[in-house]
Coordinates of C-alpha atoms in Angstrom, one line a residue:
M1 CA 0.0 0.0 0.0
S2 CA 1.3 3.4 -0.8
K3 CA 0.6 6.8 0.7
R4 CA -1.1 9.6 -1.3
L5 CA 0.0 12.9 0.2
R6 CA -2.2 15.8 0.7
S7 CA -0.9 19.2 -0.3
S8 CA -1.4 20.5 3.2
E9 CA 1.2 18.2 4.7
V10 CA 4.6 19.7 5.5
C11 CA 7.9 18.3 6.8
A12 CA 7.8 18.0 10.6
D13 CA 11.4 19.2 10.9
C14 CA 11.7 22.2 8.5
S15 CA 8.0 22.8 7.4
G16 CA 9.0 22.2 3.8
P17 CA 6.1 21.2 1.5
D18 CA 5.2 17.7 0.3
P19 CA 7.2 15.5 2.6
S20 CA 7.8 12.1 0.9
W21 CA 9.3 10.1 3.9
A22 CA 8.0 9.0 7.3
S23 CA 9.8 8.5 10.5
V24 CA 7.8 5.5 11.8
N25 CA 8.8 5.6 15.4
R26 CA 8.4 9.3 15.7
G27 CA 5.0 9.6 13.9
T28 CA 6.1 12.3 11.6
F29 CA 6.4 13.0 7.8
I30 CA 9.7 14.5 6.6
C31 CA 11.3 15.9 3.4
D32 CA 14.2 14.4 1.5
E33 CA 16.8 16.7 3.0
C34 CA 15.7 16.1 6.6
C35 CA 15.4 12.4 5.8
S36 CA 19.1 12.3 4.9
V37 CA 19.9 13.4 8.4
H38 CA 17.5 10.9 10.0
R39 CA 19.2 8.1 8.1
S40 CA 22.6 9.2 9.3
L41 CA 21.4 8.9 12.9
G42 CA 20.5 5.2 12.7
R43 CA 17.3 3.2 13.1
H44 CA 17.6 3.3 16.9
I45 CA 16.9 7.0 16.6
S46 CA 14.6 7.2 13.5
Q47 CA 13.1 4.4 11.4
V48 CA 12.5 6.0 8.0
R49 CA 10.3 4.6 5.1
H50 CA 9.4 6.2 1.8
L51 CA 5.7 7.0 1.7
K52 CA 5.2 5.9 -2.0
H53 CA 8.0 3.6 -2.9
T54 CA 8.2 1.4 0.1
P55 CA 5.7 -1.4 0.7
W56 CA 3.6 -0.6 3.8
P57 CA 1.4 -2.9 6.0
P58 CA -1.8 -0.8 5.8
T59 CA -2.3 -0.5 9.5
L60 CA 1.3 0.6 10.1
L61 CA 0.8 3.4 7.6
Q62 CA -2.5 4.3 9.2
M63 CA -0.8 4.4 12.6
V64 CA 1.8 6.9 11.4
E65 CA -0.8 9.0 9.6
T66 CA -2.9 9.1 12.7
L67 CA 0.0 10.3 14.9
Y68 CA 1.0 12.9 12.3
N69 CA -2.5 14.3 12.0
N70 CA -3.0 14.4 15.8
G71 CA 0.1 16.5 16.5
A72 CA 2.7 13.9 17.3
N73 CA 5.3 16.4 16.3
S74 CA 4.4 18.6 19.2
I75 CA 5.8 15.8 21.5
W76 CA 9.3 16.3 20.0
E77 CA 9.0 20.1 19.8
H78 CA 7.1 20.7 23.1
S79 CA 9.3 23.5 24.4
L80 CA 9.6 25.2 21.0
L81 CA 5.8 25.9 21.2
D82 CA 6.4 28.1 24.2
P83 CA 6.5 31.8 23.2
A84 CA 9.5 32.2 25.5
S85 CA 11.5 30.0 23.0
I86 CA 11.1 32.6 20.3
M87 CA 12.3 35.3 22.7
S88 CA 15.4 33.3 23.6
G89 CA 16.2 32.7 19.9
R90 CA 15.5 29.0 19.9
R91 CA 13.7 28.0 16.7
K92 CA 13.1 25.0 14.4
A93 CA 14.7 24.7 11.0
N94 CA 13.1 26.1 7.9
P95 CA 13.2 24.9 4.3
Q96 CA 15.8 27.5 3.3
D97 CA 18.3 26.4 5.9
K98 CA 21.4 24.4 4.8
V99 CA 21.3 20.7 5.5
H100 CA 24.7 21.0 7.2
P101 CA 25.0 22.3 9.8
N102 CA 21.6 23.9 10.3
K103 CA 19.0 21.2 9.7
A104 CA 21.4 18.5 10.9
E105 CA 22.0 20.2 14.3
F106 CA 18.3 20.8 14.8
I107 CA 17.3 17.3 14.0
R108 CA 20.0 15.8 16.3
A109 CA 18.8 18.0 19.1
K110 CA 15.2 17.2 18.5
Y111 CA 15.4 13.4 18.2
Q112 CA 18.8 12.3 19.5
M113 CA 19.2 14.6 22.5
L114 CA 15.4 15.0 23.0
A115 CA 16.2 18.7 23.8
F116 CA 12.6 19.9 23.3
V117 CA 10.4 17.2 24.8
H118 CA 8.4 17.9 28.0
R119 CA 10.5 17.0 31.0
L120 CA 9.0 15.3 34.1
P121 CA 9.9 16.7 37.5
C122 CA 13.2 15.2 38.7
R123 CA 12.8 12.4 41.2
D124 CA 15.4 10.5 43.2
D125 CA 14.4 7.1 41.8
D126 CA 14.2 7.1 38.0
S127 CA 13.1 3.5 38.0
V128 CA 9.9 4.4 39.9
T129 CA 9.2 7.1 37.3
A130 CA 9.6 4.6 34.4
K131 CA 7.4 2.1 36.3
D132 CA 4.7 4.8 36.7
L133 CA 4.9 5.7 33.1
S134 CA 4.6 2.1 32.0
K135 CA 1.6 1.6 34.2
Q136 CA 0.0 4.6 32.5
L137 CA 0.8 3.2 29.1
H138 CA -0.7 -0.2 30.2
S139 CA -4.0 1.5 30.9
S140 CA -3.9 3.9 27.9
V141 CA -3.6 1.4 25.1
R142 CA -7.1 0.2 25.6
T143 CA -8.2 3.5 24.0
G144 CA -7.5 4.9 20.6
N145 CA -5.5 7.8 21.8
L146 CA -2.2 7.1 20.0
E147 CA -0.5 10.4 20.8
T148 CA -0.9 9.9 24.5
C149 CA 0.8 6.5 24.3
L150 CA 3.6 8.0 22.1
R151 CA 4.1 10.7 24.6
L152 CA 4.5 8.1 27.4
L153 CA 6.9 6.1 25.3
S154 CA 8.9 9.2 24.6
L155 CA 9.3 9.8 28.3
G156 CA 10.5 6.3 29.1
A157 CA 7.5 4.0 29.4
Q158 CA 8.4 0.4 28.4
A159 CA 6.5 -1.3 25.6
N160 CA 7.2 -4.7 27.1
F161 CA 6.3 -3.8 30.7
F162 CA 4.9 -6.7 32.6
H163 CA 2.3 -5.4 35.0
P164 CA 2.9 -7.1 38.4
E165 CA -0.8 -6.9 39.5
K166 CA -2.5 -7.4 36.1
G167 CA -0.1 -10.2 35.0
N168 CA 0.2 -9.0 31.4
T169 CA 1.8 -6.5 29.1
P170 CA 0.4 -3.4 27.3
L171 CA 0.2 -5.5 24.0
H172 CA -2.1 -8.0 25.8
V173 CA -4.4 -5.1 26.8
A174 CA -4.4 -3.5 23.3
S175 CA -5.0 -6.9 21.6
K176 CA -7.9 -7.8 23.9
A177 CA -9.5 -4.4 23.2
G178 CA -8.9 -4.8 19.4
Q179 CA -6.8 -1.7 19.2
I180 CA -4.7 -2.5 16.1
L181 CA -3.1 0.9 15.8
Q182 CA -1.9 0.8 19.4
A183 CA -0.5 -2.7 18.7
E184 CA 1.4 -1.3 15.8
L185 CA 2.8 1.5 17.9
L186 CA 3.8 -0.9 20.7
A187 CA 5.5 -3.2 18.2
V188 CA 7.5 -0.4 16.7
Y189 CA 8.8 0.3 20.2
G190 CA 9.7 -3.4 20.7
A191 CA 6.7 -5.1 22.1
D192 CA 6.8 -8.9 21.6
P193 CA 3.6 -10.5 20.3
G194 CA 4.9 -13.9 21.6
T195 CA 5.0 -12.8 25.3
Q196 CA 2.8 -14.9 27.6
D197 CA 0.8 -13.4 30.4
S198 CA 0.3 -15.0 33.8
S199 CA -2.2 -17.4 32.2
G200 CA 0.1 -18.5 29.5
K201 CA -1.7 -16.6 26.7
T202 CA -0.2 -14.4 24.1
P203 CA -1.5 -11.2 22.6
V204 CA -2.4 -13.3 19.5
D205 CA -4.6 -15.5 21.6
Y206 CA -6.5 -12.5 23.0
A207 CA -7.0 -11.0 19.6
R208 CA -8.5 -14.3 18.3
Q209 CA -10.7 -14.8 21.3
G210 CA -12.1 -11.3 20.8
G211 CA -12.8 -11.9 17.2
H212 CA -10.2 -9.4 16.0
H213 CA -9.0 -11.5 13.2
E214 CA -7.2 -8.8 11.2
L215 CA -5.3 -7.9 14.4
A216 CA -4.4 -11.5 15.1
E217 CA -3.0 -12.0 11.6
R218 CA -1.0 -8.8 11.8
L219 CA 0.5 -9.8 15.2
V220 CA 1.7 -13.0 13.7
E221 CA 3.3 -11.1 10.9
I222 CA 5.0 -8.8 13.4
Q223 CA 6.2 -11.9 15.3
Y224 CA 8.0 -13.1 12.1
E225 CA 8.9 -9.6 10.8
L226 CA 12.7 -10.1 11.0
T227 CA 12.8 -13.4 9.0
D228 CA 10.0 -12.2 6.6
R229 CA 12.0 -9.1 5.8
L230 CA 15.2 -11.1 5.2
A231 CA 13.4 -13.6 2.9
F232 CA 11.6 -10.8 1.0
Y233 CA 14.9 -9.0 0.5
L234 CA 16.3 -12.0 -1.4
C235 CA 13.4 -13.4 -3.3
G236 CA 10.5 -11.0 -3.2
R237 CA 8.2 -13.4 -1.4
K238 CA 6.9 -13.8 2.2
P239 CA 5.6 -16.9 4.0
D240 CA 2.0 -17.8 4.1
H241 CA 1.4 -17.5 7.8
K242 CA -2.3 -18.1 7.5
N243 CA -1.6 -21.6 6.3
G244 CA 1.1 -22.3 8.8
Q245 CA 4.1 -21.5 6.6
H246 CA 6.4 -19.3 8.7
F247 CA 9.7 -19.5 6.9
I248 CA 11.0 -19.2 3.3
I249 CA 14.6 -20.3 2.8
P250 CA 15.7 -19.0 -0.7
Q251 CA 18.2 -21.1 -2.6
M252 CA 21.4 -19.6 -4.1
A253 CA 21.6 -19.9 -7.8
D254 CA 25.3 -20.8 -7.4
S255 CA 25.5 -23.5 -4.8
S256 CA 29.3 -23.8 -4.9
L257 CA 29.6 -21.8 -1.6
D258 CA 27.4 -24.3 0.1
L259 CA 29.9 -27.1 -0.8
S260 CA 33.0 -25.3 0.5
E261 CA 34.5 -26.3 3.9
L262 CA 34.7 -22.7 4.9
A263 CA 31.0 -22.2 4.3
K264 CA 30.2 -25.3 6.3
A265 CA 32.5 -23.9 9.1
A266 CA 30.6 -20.6 9.0
K267 CA 27.3 -22.4 9.4
K268 CA 28.6 -24.5 12.3
K269 CA 29.8 -21.4 14.1
L270 CA 26.4 -19.7 13.5
Q271 CA 24.6 -22.8 14.9
S272 CA 26.9 -22.7 18.0
L273 CA 25.9 -19.2 19.0
S274 CA 23.6 -18.8 22.0
N275 CA 20.1 -17.7 21.2
H276 CA 20.9 -14.3 22.6
L277 CA 24.0 -13.8 20.4
F278 CA 22.2 -15.2 17.4
E279 CA 19.3 -12.8 17.8
E280 CA 21.8 -9.9 18.0
L281 CA 23.4 -10.9 14.8
A282 CA 20.1 -11.4 13.1
M283 CA 18.9 -8.0 14.2
D284 CA 22.2 -6.5 12.9
V285 CA 21.7 -8.1 9.5
Y286 CA 18.0 -6.9 9.5
D287 CA 19.3 -3.3 10.0
E288 CA 21.8 -3.8 7.2
V289 CA 19.0 -5.0 4.9
D290 CA 17.0 -1.9 5.9
R291 CA 20.1 0.3 5.1
R292 CA 20.6 -1.3 1.6
E293 CA 16.9 -1.2 0.7
T294 CA 16.5 2.3 1.9
D295 CA 19.6 3.3 -0.1
A296 CA 18.1 1.8 -3.2
V297 CA 14.8 3.7 -2.7
W298 CA 16.8 6.8 -2.0
L299 CA 18.8 6.5 -5.3
A300 CA 15.6 5.8 -7.2
T301 CA 13.7 8.8 -5.9
Q302 CA 16.3 11.6 -5.7
N303 CA 16.7 14.4 -8.2
H304 CA 19.9 13.2 -10.0
S305 CA 21.6 16.5 -9.5
A306 CA 21.7 15.9 -5.8
L307 CA 22.6 12.3 -6.0
V308 CA 26.3 12.7 -5.5
T309 CA 26.2 15.2 -2.6
E310 CA 27.2 14.4 0.9
T311 CA 23.5 14.4 2.0
T312 CA 22.8 11.1 0.2
V313 CA 25.3 8.6 1.5
V314 CA 24.9 6.3 4.5
P315 CA 27.9 4.1 3.8
F316 CA 27.5 1.7 6.8
L317 CA 25.3 1.3 9.8
P318 CA 25.5 4.3 12.2
V319 CA 26.8 3.7 15.7
N320 CA 24.3 2.7 18.3
P321 CA 25.8 3.8 21.7
E322 CA 23.8 1.1 23.5
Y323 CA 25.9 -1.6 21.7
S324 CA 29.4 -2.6 22.5
S325 CA 32.3 -1.4 20.3
T326 CA 32.8 -5.0 19.1
R327 CA 29.2 -5.3 18.0
N328 CA 29.2 -1.8 16.3
Q329 CA 32.3 -2.8 14.4
G330 CA 30.7 -6.0 13.3
R331 CA 27.6 -4.1 12.1
Q332 CA 29.8 -1.7 10.1
K333 CA 31.6 -4.6 8.4
L334 CA 28.3 -5.9 7.0
A335 CA 28.4 -3.0 4.5
R336 CA 31.6 -4.5 3.0
F337 CA 29.8 -7.7 1.9
N338 CA 29.0 -7.8 -1.8
A339 CA 25.5 -9.0 -2.9
H340 CA 26.5 -12.7 -3.0
E341 CA 28.3 -12.7 0.3
F342 CA 25.5 -10.9 2.0
A343 CA 22.9 -13.3 0.5
T344 CA 24.9 -16.2 1.8
L345 CA 24.8 -14.8 5.3
V346 CA 21.1 -14.0 5.1
I347 CA 20.2 -17.5 4.0
D348 CA 22.3 -19.1 6.7
I349 CA 20.5 -16.9 9.3
L350 CA 17.1 -17.8 7.9
S351 CA 18.0 -21.5 8.0
D352 CA 19.2 -21.4 11.5
A353 CA 16.3 -19.3 12.7
K354 CA 14.0 -22.0 11.5
R355 CA 16.1 -24.7 13.1
R356 CA 16.1 -22.9 16.4
Q357 CA 12.4 -22.5 16.5
Q358 CA 12.0 -26.2 16.0
G359 CA 14.7 -27.3 18.5
S360 CA 17.3 -26.3 21.0
S361 CA 20.5 -24.4 20.1
L362 CA 24.1 -25.1 21.1
S363 CA 26.0 -22.9 23.4
G364 CA 28.6 -20.6 21.9
S365 CA 30.9 -17.7 22.5
K366 CA 30.7 -14.1 21.5
E367 CA 33.9 -14.4 19.4
N368 CA 32.0 -16.6 17.0
V369 CA 30.0 -13.7 15.7
E370 CA 33.2 -12.1 14.4
L371 CA 34.4 -15.4 13.0
I372 CA 31.1 -15.8 11.1
L373 CA 31.4 -12.4 9.6
K374 CA 35.0 -13.0 8.6
T375 CA 34.3 -16.5 7.2
I376 CA 31.4 -15.4 5.0
S377 CA 33.3 -12.4 3.7
N378 CA 36.5 -14.4 3.1
Q379 CA 35.8 -17.7 1.4
H380 CA 39.3 -18.0 -0.2
S381 CA 41.8 -17.9 2.6
I382 CA 41.6 -19.1 6.2
E383 CA 44.9 -17.3 7.1
S384 CA 43.6 -13.9 6.2
Q385 CA 40.9 -14.3 8.9
D386 CA 43.6 -13.3 11.4
N387 CA 44.6 -10.2 9.5
D388 CA 46.2 -7.7 11.8
Q389 CA 44.5 -4.8 10.0
P390 CA 40.8 -4.7 10.6
D391 CA 38.4 -3.2 8.1
Y392 CA 37.4 -0.6 10.7
D393 CA 40.1 0.3 13.2
S394 CA 37.7 2.0 15.5
V395 CA 34.0 2.7 15.9
A396 CA 32.9 6.2 14.9
S397 CA 31.4 8.4 17.6
D398 CA 27.9 9.7 17.2
E399 CA 29.3 12.9 15.8
D400 CA 31.4 10.9 13.3
T401 CA 28.3 9.5 11.6
D402 CA 27.9 13.0 10.0
L403 CA 28.3 12.2 6.3
E404 CA 31.2 14.6 5.8
T405 CA 33.5 13.3 8.5
T406 CA 36.9 11.8 7.7
A407 CA 35.9 8.3 9.0
S408 CA 32.9 8.3 6.7
K409 CA 34.9 9.4 3.7
A410 CA 37.6 6.8 4.4
N411 CA 35.0 4.1 4.6
R412 CA 33.4 5.1 1.4
Q413 CA 36.8 5.1 -0.3
K414 CA 37.8 1.7 1.1
S415 CA 34.5 0.1 0.2
L416 CA 34.5 1.3 -3.4
D417 CA 36.7 -1.5 -4.6
S418 CA 34.8 -4.2 -2.7
D419 CA 31.2 -3.3 -2.8
L420 CA 29.7 -0.2 -4.3
S421 CA 26.3 -1.9 -4.5
D422 CA 23.6 -0.7 -2.2
G423 CA 21.9 -4.0 -1.9
P424 CA 19.3 -5.7 -4.2
V425 CA 16.7 -3.4 -5.7
T426 CA 13.4 -4.3 -7.3
V427 CA 12.8 -3.9 -11.0
Q428 CA 10.4 -1.0 -10.4
E429 CA 13.0 0.8 -8.2
F430 CA 15.8 0.3 -10.7
M431 CA 13.6 1.6 -13.6
E432 CA 13.3 4.8 -11.6
V433 CA 17.0 5.0 -11.0
K434 CA 17.5 4.4 -14.7
N435 CA 15.1 7.2 -15.7
A436 CA 16.9 9.5 -13.3
L437 CA 20.3 8.6 -14.5
V438 CA 20.4 9.6 -18.1
A439 CA 16.8 10.6 -19.0
S440 CA 18.1 13.6 -20.9
E441 CA 21.2 15.6 -21.6
A442 CA 19.8 18.3 -19.3
K443 CA 19.7 15.9 -16.4
I444 CA 23.4 15.1 -16.8
Q445 CA 24.3 18.7 -17.2
Q446 CA 22.5 19.4 -14.0
L447 CA 24.4 16.6 -12.3
M448 CA 27.7 18.1 -13.5
K449 CA 27.0 21.5 -12.1
A450 CA 26.0 20.1 -8.7
S451 CA 28.6 17.3 -8.3
R452 CA 30.8 17.4 -5.3
L453 CA 33.5 14.8 -4.7
E454 CA 35.1 13.8 -1.4
K455 CA 38.8 14.1 -1.0
Q456 CA 40.7 11.3 -2.7
N457 CA 43.5 10.8 -0.2
S458 CA 41.4 8.9 2.4
T459 CA 42.9 5.5 1.4
P460 CA 46.6 4.8 0.6
E461 CA 47.2 3.7 -2.9
S462 CA 48.6 0.4 -1.8
D463 CA 45.2 -0.6 -0.2
Y464 CA 43.7 -0.3 -3.7
D465 CA 46.4 -2.1 -5.5
N466 CA 46.4 -5.1 -3.2
T467 CA 42.6 -5.3 -2.8
P468 CA 41.1 -8.3 -4.6
N469 CA 38.1 -7.8 -6.7
D470 CA 35.0 -8.7 -4.7
M471 CA 32.8 -8.8 -7.8
E472 CA 34.5 -11.9 -9.2
P473 CA 32.4 -14.4 -11.1
D474 CA 32.2 -17.1 -8.4
G475 CA 30.7 -14.5 -6.1
M476 CA 33.1 -15.4 -3.3
G477 CA 34.7 -12.7 -1.2
S478 CA 38.4 -12.2 -0.7
S479 CA 40.7 -10.7 1.9
R480 CA 40.6 -7.0 1.7
K481 CA 44.2 -6.3 2.5
G482 CA 47.7 -7.8 2.5
R483 CA 47.3 -10.3 -0.4
Q484 CA 47.5 -10.2 -4.1
R485 CA 44.5 -11.2 -6.1
S486 CA 44.0 -15.0 -6.2
M487 CA 41.6 -15.0 -9.1
V488 CA 41.6 -12.9 -12.3
W489 CA 38.6 -12.0 -14.4
P490 CA 38.8 -12.5 -18.2
G491 CA 39.0 -9.0 -19.4
D492 CA 40.2 -7.4 -16.2
G493 CA 43.1 -6.1 -18.3
L494 CA 40.7 -3.2 -19.1
V495 CA 41.7 -1.8 -15.8
P496 CA 45.3 -3.1 -15.1
D497 CA 46.5 -3.4 -11.5
A498 CA 48.6 -0.4 -10.5
A499 CA 51.4 -2.8 -9.7
E500 CA 52.3 -3.0 -13.4
P501 CA 55.7 -1.3 -13.5
H502 CA 55.7 -0.6 -17.3
V503 CA 52.6 1.6 -17.3
A504 CA 53.1 5.1 -16.0
P505 CA 50.1 6.8 -14.2
S506 CA 48.2 9.1 -16.6
P507 CA 46.4 12.2 -15.3
T508 CA 44.6 12.5 -18.7
L509 CA 40.9 11.8 -18.7
P510 CA 38.5 11.7 -21.6
S511 CA 36.2 14.6 -22.4
T512 CA 33.0 14.8 -20.4
E513 CA 31.0 14.7 -23.6
D514 CA 32.5 11.4 -24.6
V515 CA 31.8 9.9 -21.2
I516 CA 28.2 11.1 -21.3
R517 CA 27.7 9.7 -24.7
K518 CA 28.9 6.2 -23.7
T519 CA 26.9 6.4 -20.4
E520 CA 23.8 7.1 -22.4
Q521 CA 24.6 4.0 -24.6
I522 CA 25.0 1.8 -21.5
T523 CA 21.8 3.1 -19.9
K524 CA 19.8 2.4 -23.1
N525 CA 21.0 -1.2 -23.1
I526 CA 20.2 -1.5 -19.3
Q527 CA 16.7 -0.2 -20.1
E528 CA 16.2 -3.1 -22.5
L529 CA 17.4 -5.6 -19.9
L530 CA 15.1 -4.2 -17.2
R531 CA 12.1 -4.3 -19.5
A532 CA 13.0 -8.0 -20.1
A533 CA 13.1 -8.5 -16.4
Q534 CA 9.8 -6.8 -15.8
E535 CA 8.2 -9.0 -18.5
N536 CA 9.9 -12.2 -17.3
K537 CA 11.6 -12.6 -20.7
H538 CA 14.5 -14.5 -19.4
D539 CA 15.7 -15.6 -22.8
S540 CA 16.5 -11.9 -23.6
Y541 CA 18.9 -11.6 -20.7
I542 CA 22.0 -13.0 -22.5
P543 CA 21.8 -10.8 -25.7
C544 CA 21.1 -7.7 -23.5
S545 CA 24.0 -8.5 -21.2
E546 CA 26.3 -8.9 -24.3
R547 CA 25.3 -5.5 -25.6
I548 CA 25.9 -4.0 -22.2
H549 CA 29.3 -5.6 -22.1
V550 CA 30.2 -4.1 -25.5
A551 CA 29.1 -0.6 -24.3
V552 CA 31.0 -0.9 -21.1
T553 CA 34.2 -2.0 -22.9
E554 CA 33.9 1.0 -25.2
M555 CA 33.5 3.3 -22.3
A556 CA 36.4 1.8 -20.4
A557 CA 38.6 2.2 -23.5
L558 CA 38.1 6.0 -23.3
F559 CA 40.2 6.0 -20.1
P560 CA 44.0 5.7 -19.8
K561 CA 45.3 2.2 -19.0
K562 CA 46.5 3.4 -15.6
P563 CA 44.5 6.4 -14.4
K564 CA 46.1 8.5 -11.8
S565 CA 43.0 8.9 -9.7
D566 CA 42.0 6.2 -7.3
M567 CA 38.4 7.1 -7.7
V568 CA 38.6 6.6 -11.5
R569 CA 40.3 3.3 -11.1
T570 CA 37.8 1.9 -8.6
S571 CA 34.9 3.1 -10.6
L572 CA 36.3 1.5 -13.8
R573 CA 36.9 -1.7 -12.0
L574 CA 33.3 -1.8 -10.6
L575 CA 32.0 -1.0 -14.1
T576 CA 33.9 -3.8 -15.9
S577 CA 33.7 -6.4 -13.2
S578 CA 29.9 -5.9 -12.9
A579 CA 29.5 -6.2 -16.6
Y580 CA 31.3 -9.6 -16.6
R581 CA 29.4 -10.7 -13.6
L582 CA 26.2 -9.7 -15.3
Q583 CA 27.0 -12.0 -18.2
S584 CA 27.7 -14.8 -15.8
E585 CA 24.4 -14.3 -14.0
C586 CA 22.5 -14.1 -17.2
K587 CA 23.9 -17.4 -18.4
K588 CA 22.3 -19.1 -15.4
T589 CA 18.9 -18.7 -17.1
L590 CA 19.8 -21.2 -19.8
P591 CA 17.7 -24.3 -19.5
G592 CA 20.6 -26.7 -19.9
D593 CA 23.1 -24.8 -17.8
P594 CA 24.5 -27.1 -15.0
G595 CA 24.3 -24.2 -12.6
S596 CA 20.7 -23.5 -13.5
P597 CA 19.0 -21.9 -10.5
T598 CA 16.3 -23.3 -8.4
D599 CA 14.9 -19.8 -7.9
V600 CA 14.7 -17.7 -11.1
Q601 CA 13.6 -14.7 -9.0
L602 CA 16.8 -14.7 -7.1
V603 CA 18.8 -14.8 -10.3
T604 CA 16.7 -11.9 -11.7
Q605 CA 17.5 -10.0 -8.5
Q606 CA 21.2 -10.6 -9.0
V607 CA 20.9 -9.5 -12.7
I608 CA 19.2 -6.3 -11.6
Q609 CA 21.9 -5.8 -8.9
C610 CA 24.7 -6.1 -11.5
A611 CA 22.9 -3.6 -13.8
Y612 CA 22.4 -1.3 -10.9
D613 CA 26.2 -1.4 -10.1
I614 CA 27.0 -0.7 -13.8
A615 CA 24.7 2.3 -13.9
K616 CA 26.1 3.6 -10.6
A617 CA 29.7 3.2 -11.8
A618 CA 28.9 5.0 -15.0
K619 CA 27.3 7.8 -13.1
Q620 CA 30.4 8.1 -10.9
L621 CA 32.7 8.3 -14.0
V622 CA 30.5 11.2 -15.4
T623 CA 30.8 13.0 -12.1
I624 CA 34.6 12.5 -11.7
T625 CA 35.4 13.5 -15.3
T626 CA 33.2 16.5 -15.0
K627 CA 34.9 17.6 -11.8
E628 CA 38.4 17.0 -13.1
N629 CA 37.9 18.6 -16.5
N630 CA 36.4 21.7 -14.9
N631 CA 39.4 22.2 -12.6

């Protein structure tokens, strides 16, 4: 279900017209610029969804609309409504303010610091206050007054509070009363539909007993939201919970990883985790799925001229201060996984989640989480799992998640060679990206004027030279540092390794017009491929991929054999390797192919992903050459 905006709606943070995003847990609608700041804060602060281009459970959207229309924003801006605030110079952002620092500082104060919410009188025992608030929440959820409950939650009421006298939780009360929107709000704040009351009954049981069948079905969906989201991310399908099917385990088109000893070792380590650590890892992967999917929607919906600015990039999961440094580092490393590696991890988690529901788990250690991440992302070499140089030397502070910090830039530069993909995207989303990429010469000219590049000295040249290509045809990952490439793509000579002593670095880049012309040719061929994907014409994949490969080869030939710029080289490598991988994926649709997939949808997803990476790399080359040629 999608949202149809009314013209009267404005951004909750800057009052700009026609907001196109929602902050689900804050009950507000926000504009693109403010959304870019929300995304940089992390899901623990704000859970954003696009109002039109993200699938919504109808009652979840209704819950957010109800909160927005009933003044939820005044909860987060309570003190700003006081006339004294105007006198003191405190004000909210406005549409004309710059994103950085003006809007960003206001949004952080509003949602991260909760600087403007109504403060309760100080008491000596904060736990008593939280208990009192939770008891008020427990009684309030039987009514339809959502904003009252949101206010209580904002002050510290606990959604999973177990009432000692009543013997149940707020979700039990809301379910018994048939309050489906209250149930949605409680679930957003962490309420568990599987919790039993003192009689051993769950909220689902009470909803069914009361004849609230829609609520009961929705509570079951919420109970399986994590595994449903992971499955939908890979294959575009969800289980049929009504008929007792609670899990879908997609099959990889290339099963070679499943046969490797390292893959078996990774699964064994995953199985040995305690339930608590497994749940933490699964939640972290869920957050990474959300980051990748939101990135894809973001790219599909932005004006292309703004696509390359600092407001659009969330390169890895922002730091959650409630988590340990080790866990935050592991969460950030998930962004380094290419599409195949990440799909492998997601499938393993889905498989083990199903196993754990059906039986008991083995005990394990916290170190195994790190071993699982390393094993999945390094299928070639056991030795490199003990690499002395971690992908992320330290966890960024809250301030460092600002998208123009050095840590963020360095991560973006480092991740260019291994994974510029933003996660799988749907055909519909990619068609929108395609239309925005090279719809017309004017669009590209607009991009060229607005483009801004980060500094290129974030990563030493040796890191690039020794980094293996993560987009190789077998889909396996490799060690990021300290090792020469163990596998070579046919045609990788288009972008020679910088280690070649006989080729001198060349600062000369092709003209912007030539790069634009080749980009248009690539995009036209990608359009044909995506139309074939939309119409399920799998026999058209191979000829389309061959035409794309020819266009990519011609574009790569415009550039010098050894470009001086790291950014040019990494973009060229992504361009050429993605074109070869696209051909490899398309061949899997052949009926007689020994690697023929068991899930055509998953192969189509991989094909779309490769096309997405090609388009993204081409866009980067337009941006880079424009910047360099104008200097």
